[in-house]
Amino acid sequence: MVAIVSLRDVIDEMEIMSDEAKAYINRKTGELITVTDEMFALAEDPDEAEDAPDWQKALLPKVREVAASEDFIPLPGKFEIHEWSIMERFARSLTDASVRDDIDSALHGRGAFRRFKDVVHRLGLADEWYRFRDAALAEIAVDFLEANGIEFRR
């Protein structure tokens, strides 16, 4: 029997990824796991693993499985998600030209992510932004799951 994964669970994993951690899905079982670079390093170095806390030692067999198995594939990361592009599309979707211009100008230069969020909150558009972002992440997740033949439920 093929596993059916929760689209919400996949999106949640995509949201918590960082430069130091990647999320994976087992294309056969639907199991989701996020693994840090530190955990991969521990899994590769038995000497380092000996000094690790017990909770990390307990995770090492699963980390080694993720690294060795072709069944585990990485979920879309920051390059596939490209949050700046999502923010830009959100700005373009707004009908009020002055609001659109405020948000668009926040997107340029250093600190664009922080400025964007500040402007969105100041203008009272935070809920609208998060709905837009969730829909964009859902679209990315659906495309990924379909491309990899992984069944899901909404």
Backbone as CSV, one residue per row, in Angstrom:
resi,resn,N_x,N_y,N_z,CA_x,CA_y,CA_z,C_x,C_y,C_z
1,MET,0.840,-1.189,0.000,0.000,0.000,0.000,0.884,1.252,0.000
2,VAL,0.586,2.176,-0.872,1.335,3.415,-0.985,0.839,4.390,0.080
3,ALA,1.779,5.046,0.742,1.414,6.011,1.773,0.855,7.280,1.139
4,ILE,-0.082,7.880,1.831,-0.643,9.156,1.408,-0.231,10.177,2.469
5,VAL,0.493,11.210,2.041,1.004,12.180,2.997,0.068,13.375,3.113
6,SER,0.164,14.038,4.226,-0.604,15.250,4.466,0.125,16.425,3.816
7,LEU,-0.566,17.142,2.950,0.010,18.314,2.309,0.430,19.332,3.369
8,ARG,-0.381,19.499,4.399,-0.057,20.443,5.482,1.256,20.058,6.161
9,ASP,1.470,18.752,6.396,2.709,18.308,7.028,3.923,18.616,6.152
10,VAL,3.773,18.435,4.855,4.871,18.733,3.928,5.164,20.235,3.950
11,ILE,4.139,21.048,3.906,4.318,22.503,3.938,4.982,22.920,5.248
12,ASP,4.540,22.346,6.357,5.141,22.665,7.656,6.637,22.362,7.663
13,GLU,7.025,21.237,7.094,8.449,20.887,7.027,9.204,21.868,6.138
14,MET,8.600,22.274,5.044,9.245,23.231,4.141,9.467,24.567,4.843
15,GLU,8.542,24.944,5.716,8.630,26.241,6.391,9.745,26.296,7.430
16,ILE,10.106,25.162,8.031,11.100,25.207,9.099,12.525,24.937,8.631
17,MET,12.693,24.705,7.347,14.041,24.462,6.846,14.887,25.719,6.979
18,SER,16.194,25.496,7.060,17.136,26.603,7.179,18.399,26.252,6.408
19,ASP,19.391,27.120,6.512,20.665,26.827,5.862,21.357,25.630,6.507
20,GLU,21.035,25.357,7.768,21.686,24.277,8.505,20.872,22.990,8.551
21,ALA,19.678,22.996,8.007,18.814,21.819,8.089,18.034,21.635,6.795
22,LYS,17.840,20.375,6.431,17.059,20.038,5.237,15.982,19.031,5.641
23,ALA,14.847,19.148,4.987,13.752,18.217,5.231,13.714,17.197,4.106
24,TYR,13.377,15.974,4.462,13.323,14.869,3.508,11.992,14.161,3.653
25,ILE,11.572,13.528,2.555,10.387,12.685,2.572,10.765,11.334,1.986
26,ASN,10.249,10.302,2.616,10.436,8.960,2.077,9.321,8.752,1.063
27,ARG,9.710,8.608,-0.199,8.701,8.545,-1.268,7.846,7.290,-1.206
28,LYS,8.276,6.273,-0.448,7.472,5.055,-0.323,6.568,5.072,0.900
29,THR,7.102,5.572,2.031,6.331,5.531,3.275,5.673,6.857,3.628
30,GLY,6.148,7.946,3.023,5.623,9.268,3.345,6.235,9.872,4.592
31,GLU,7.182,9.171,5.201,7.819,9.679,6.423,8.564,10.977,6.115
32,LEU,8.377,11.953,6.991,9.060,13.236,6.881,10.076,13.358,8.005
33,ILE,11.240,13.885,7.679,12.262,14.081,8.694,13.118,15.272,8.297
34,THR,13.459,16.076,9.277,14.382,17.182,9.069,15.694,16.808,9.734
35,VAL,16.785,16.977,8.985,18.105,16.599,9.473,19.035,17.800,9.362
36,THR,19.723,18.085,10.449,20.674,19.194,10.447,22.017,18.736,9.883
37,ASP,22.790,19.701,9.441,24.145,19.395,8.976,24.954,18.750,10.095
38,GLU,24.734,19.213,11.320,25.439,18.642,12.471,25.127,17.155,12.629
39,MET,23.864,16.789,12.444,23.491,15.377,12.587,24.115,14.535,11.477
40,PHE,24.163,15.061,10.253,24.835,14.328,9.172,26.310,14.143,9.498
41,ALA,26.947,15.176,10.037,28.366,15.083,10.398,28.575,14.042,11.489
42,LEU,27.707,14.016,12.474,27.816,13.006,13.546,27.634,11.600,12.991
43,ALA,26.708,11.459,12.054,26.437,10.137,11.478,27.641,9.614,10.699
44,GLU,28.441,10.517,10.166,29.613,10.121,9.381,30.860,9.904,10.222
45,ASP,30.897,10.435,11.439,32.100,10.381,12.263,31.823,9.661,13.579
46,PRO,32.155,8.373,13.663,31.891,7.599,14.880,32.556,8.185,16.127
47,ASP,33.725,8.797,15.966,34.395,9.382,17.126,33.607,10.554,17.699
48,GLU,33.124,11.405,16.826,32.288,12.531,17.269,30.983,12.025,17.881
49,ALA,30.403,11.002,17.281,29.120,10.472,17.752,29.225,9.922,19.170
50,GLU,30.392,9.394,19.527,30.569,8.850,20.888,30.351,9.908,21.951
51,ASP,30.719,11.142,21.658,30.599,12.227,22.630,29.254,12.940,22.566
52,ALA,28.409,12.555,21.629,27.111,13.213,21.459,26.162,12.834,22.593
53,PRO,25.219,13.709,22.892,24.192,13.371,23.895,23.370,12.169,23.433
54,ASP,22.778,11.479,24.380,22.009,10.266,24.072,20.891,10.518,23.062
55,TRP,20.226,11.666,23.160,19.120,11.931,22.237,19.628,12.018,20.799
56,GLN,20.840,12.550,20.597,21.390,12.599,19.246,21.827,11.212,18.786
57,LYS,22.413,10.457,19.689,22.832,9.093,19.351,21.631,8.269,18.895
58,ALA,20.491,8.478,19.536,19.289,7.719,19.198,18.801,8.022,17.781
59,LEU,19.085,9.212,17.287,18.643,9.605,15.946,19.594,9.179,14.833
60,LEU,20.820,8.825,15.181,21.834,8.547,14.166,21.471,7.426,13.188
61,PRO,20.856,6.308,13.634,20.472,5.283,12.643,19.517,5.838,11.575
62,LYS,18.570,6.678,11.984,17.623,7.259,11.021,18.355,8.233,10.090
63,VAL,19.275,9.005,10.621,20.043,9.948,9.804,20.866,9.187,8.770
64,ARG,21.475,8.084,9.193,22.255,7.262,8.258,21.349,6.674,7.181
65,GLU,20.136,6.294,7.574,19.175,5.767,6.592,18.819,6.832,5.563
66,VAL,18.577,8.050,6.023,18.255,9.146,5.112,19.405,9.362,4.128
67,ALA,20.630,9.342,4.644,21.796,9.586,3.794,22.017,8.469,2.780
68,ALA,21.686,7.227,3.153,22.004,6.075,2.302,20.872,5.648,1.377
69,SER,19.655,5.992,1.704,18.508,5.478,0.969,18.109,6.385,-0.187
70,GLU,17.819,5.797,-1.311,17.288,6.554,-2.441,15.803,6.865,-2.254
71,ASP,15.194,6.233,-1.252,13.779,6.497,-0.986,13.563,7.863,-0.351
72,PHE,14.554,8.372,0.381,14.443,9.695,0.988,14.925,10.738,-0.010
73,ILE,14.050,11.691,-0.304,14.412,12.766,-1.224,14.180,14.105,-0.516
74,PRO,15.013,15.090,-0.825,14.852,16.387,-0.153,13.616,17.127,-0.646
75,LEU,12.934,17.755,0.292,11.813,18.628,-0.054,12.364,19.898,-0.694
76,PRO,11.517,20.635,-1.393,11.988,21.902,-1.961,12.588,22.786,-0.866
77,GLY,13.739,23.355,-1.174,14.434,24.225,-0.241,14.269,25.677,-0.620
78,LYS,15.096,26.524,-0.019,14.931,27.967,-0.216,15.109,28.398,-1.668
79,PHE,15.925,27.675,-2.437,16.117,28.065,-3.835,14.886,27.735,-4.674
80,GLU,14.222,26.629,-4.364,12.988,26.279,-5.081,11.811,27.125,-4.593
81,ILE,11.840,27.494,-3.326,10.744,28.290,-2.761,10.890,29.758,-3.147
82,HIS,12.062,30.299,-3.059,12.388,31.679,-3.424,11.356,32.645,-2.847
83,GLU,11.440,32.826,-1.534,10.446,33.636,-0.832,10.394,35.082,-1.326
84,TRP,11.525,35.639,-1.746,11.508,37.015,-2.256,10.566,37.113,-3.451
85,SER,10.605,36.123,-4.325,9.723,36.110,-5.488,8.254,36.034,-5.060
86,ILE,7.978,35.278,-4.010,6.604,35.181,-3.493,6.172,36.547,-2.957
87,MET,7.073,37.224,-2.257,6.750,38.554,-1.734,6.489,39.533,-2.877
88,GLU,7.292,39.448,-3.924,7.107,40.322,-5.080,5.756,40.058,-5.751
89,ARG,5.402,38.783,-5.904,4.096,38.452,-6.505,2.950,38.964,-5.639
90,PHE,3.124,38.887,-4.308,2.108,39.406,-3.400,1.927,40.903,-3.630
91,ALA,3.035,41.626,-3.706,2.949,43.074,-3.932,2.215,43.368,-5.234
92,ARG,2.542,42.634,-6.278,1.901,42.852,-7.587,0.418,42.492,-7.582
93,SER,0.014,41.638,-6.648,-1.384,41.203,-6.603,-2.301,42.245,-5.966
94,LEU,-1.732,43.232,-5.320,-2.537,44.224,-4.601,-3.099,45.255,-5.575
95,THR,-4.336,45.639,-5.356,-5.007,46.559,-6.274,-4.742,48.019,-5.942
96,ASP,-4.513,48.355,-4.689,-4.244,49.743,-4.284,-2.811,50.103,-4.676
97,ALA,-2.671,51.049,-5.596,-1.354,51.399,-6.146,-0.399,51.926,-5.083
98,SER,-0.873,52.729,-4.140,0.035,53.274,-3.133,0.524,52.182,-2.180
99,VAL,-0.358,51.260,-1.834,0.033,50.127,-0.987,1.017,49.245,-1.744
100,ARG,0.704,48.988,-2.992,1.586,48.171,-3.830,2.976,48.811,-3.923
101,ASP,3.025,50.137,-4.102,4.301,50.846,-4.201,5.070,50.785,-2.881
102,ASP,4.362,50.953,-1.742,5.019,50.861,-0.428,5.688,49.500,-0.246
103,ILE,4.945,48.459,-0.574,5.481,47.107,-0.393,6.593,46.844,-1.396
104,ASP,6.407,47.286,-2.622,7.425,47.066,-3.642,8.734,47.762,-3.268
105,SER,8.671,48.974,-2.758,9.912,49.666,-2.396,10.585,49.010,-1.190
106,ALA,9.826,48.357,-0.332,10.418,47.643,0.804,11.220,46.429,0.348
107,LEU,10.926,45.952,-0.843,11.564,44.727,-1.342,12.960,44.939,-1.915
108,HIS,13.409,46.156,-1.975,14.690,46.419,-2.629,15.731,46.903,-1.638
109,GLY,16.942,46.387,-1.778,18.050,46.778,-0.916,18.227,45.835,0.259
110,ARG,19.232,46.172,1.067,19.537,45.352,2.246,18.368,45.368,3.218
111,GLY,18.115,44.214,3.839,17.053,44.125,4.830,15.662,44.045,4.237
112,ALA,15.576,43.619,2.987,14.280,43.592,2.297,13.256,42.715,3.015
113,PHE,13.684,41.560,3.529,12.730,40.662,4.182,12.136,41.325,5.423
114,ARG,12.980,41.944,6.233,12.504,42.605,7.453,11.612,43.787,7.101
115,ARG,12.046,44.628,6.141,11.235,45.782,5.746,9.887,45.342,5.197
116,PHE,9.897,44.301,4.360,8.651,43.799,3.792,7.680,43.424,4.912
117,LYS,8.170,42.636,5.857,7.281,42.197,6.943,6.813,43.375,7.786
118,ASP,7.691,44.342,8.040,7.290,45.534,8.794,6.182,46.299,8.064
119,VAL,6.343,46.492,6.760,5.349,47.233,5.979,4.028,46.473,5.933
120,VAL,4.095,45.181,5.718,2.876,44.371,5.660,2.107,44.465,6.984
121,HIS,2.833,44.404,8.084,2.169,44.510,9.394,1.632,45.933,9.615
122,ARG,2.422,46.933,9.272,2.001,48.329,9.454,0.733,48.629,8.659
123,LEU,0.627,48.047,7.463,-0.536,48.298,6.606,-1.730,47.388,6.918
124,GLY,-1.564,46.508,7.896,-2.663,45.613,8.276,-2.911,44.501,7.274
125,LEU,-1.867,44.126,6.533,-2.017,43.103,5.496,-1.374,41.769,5.882
126,ALA,-1.014,41.623,7.140,-0.293,40.413,7.557,-1.104,39.149,7.274
127,ASP,-2.373,39.150,7.634,-3.186,37.951,7.393,-3.278,37.634,5.902
128,GLU,-3.458,38.681,5.103,-3.537,38.490,3.649,-2.207,37.938,3.113
129,TRP,-1.089,38.487,3.618,0.229,38.015,3.204,0.412,36.543,3.548
130,TYR,0.087,36.158,4.779,0.312,34.765,5.195,-0.587,33.803,4.414
131,ARG,-1.799,34.210,4.078,-2.648,33.368,3.231,-2.022,33.214,1.841
132,PHE,-1.530,34.322,1.284,-0.893,34.299,-0.033,0.340,33.393,-0.003
133,ARG,1.162,33.552,1.032,2.382,32.748,1.169,2.037,31.270,1.319
134,ASP,1.041,30.964,2.156,0.618,29.564,2.331,0.166,28.963,1.010
135,ALA,-0.580,29.721,0.231,-1.049,29.220,-1.070,0.131,28.977,-2.007
136,ALA,1.121,29.877,-1.992,2.307,29.696,-2.841,3.100,28.466,-2.415
137,LEU,3.274,28.276,-1.105,3.989,27.086,-0.617,3.217,25.819,-0.959
138,ALA,1.903,25.874,-0.862,1.084,24.706,-1.207,1.261,24.351,-2.677
139,GLU,1.312,25.352,-3.540,1.507,25.108,-4.966,2.867,24.450,-5.225
140,ILE,3.903,24.938,-4.560,5.239,24.361,-4.710,5.242,22.920,-4.211
141,ALA,4.619,22.693,-3.060,4.569,21.346,-2.479,3.793,20.382,-3.381
142,VAL,2.662,20.822,-3.897,1.857,19.974,-4.780,2.650,19.614,-6.031
143,ASP,3.292,20.607,-6.634,4.106,20.336,-7.827,5.197,19.314,-7.521
144,PHE,5.856,19.478,-6.382,6.922,18.559,-5.976,6.375,17.142,-5.768
145,LEU,5.290,17.030,-5.014,4.720,15.710,-4.713,4.254,15.018,-5.993
146,GLU,3.576,15.744,-6.850,3.106,15.160,-8.114,4.275,14.738,-8.996
147,ALA,5.313,15.564,-9.068,6.481,15.249,-9.901,7.201,14.000,-9.410
148,ASN,7.079,13.714,-8.107,7.761,12.554,-7.527,6.818,11.376,-7.275
149,GLY,5.587,11.474,-7.778,4.636,10.371,-7.654,4.219,10.065,-6.232
150,ILE,4.196,11.081,-5.381,3.822,10.894,-3.984,2.373,11.357,-3.804
151,GLU,1.540,10.444,-3.343,0.136,10.782,-3.136,-0.023,11.621,-1.867
152,PHE,-0.987,12.540,-1.894,-1.194,13.420,-0.758,-2.676,13.729,-0.590
153,ARG,-2.978,14.187,0.604,-4.346,14.664,0.886,-4.223,16.115,1.340
154,ARG,-5.207,16.896,0.988,-5.206,18.329,1.360,-5.700,18.528,2.763
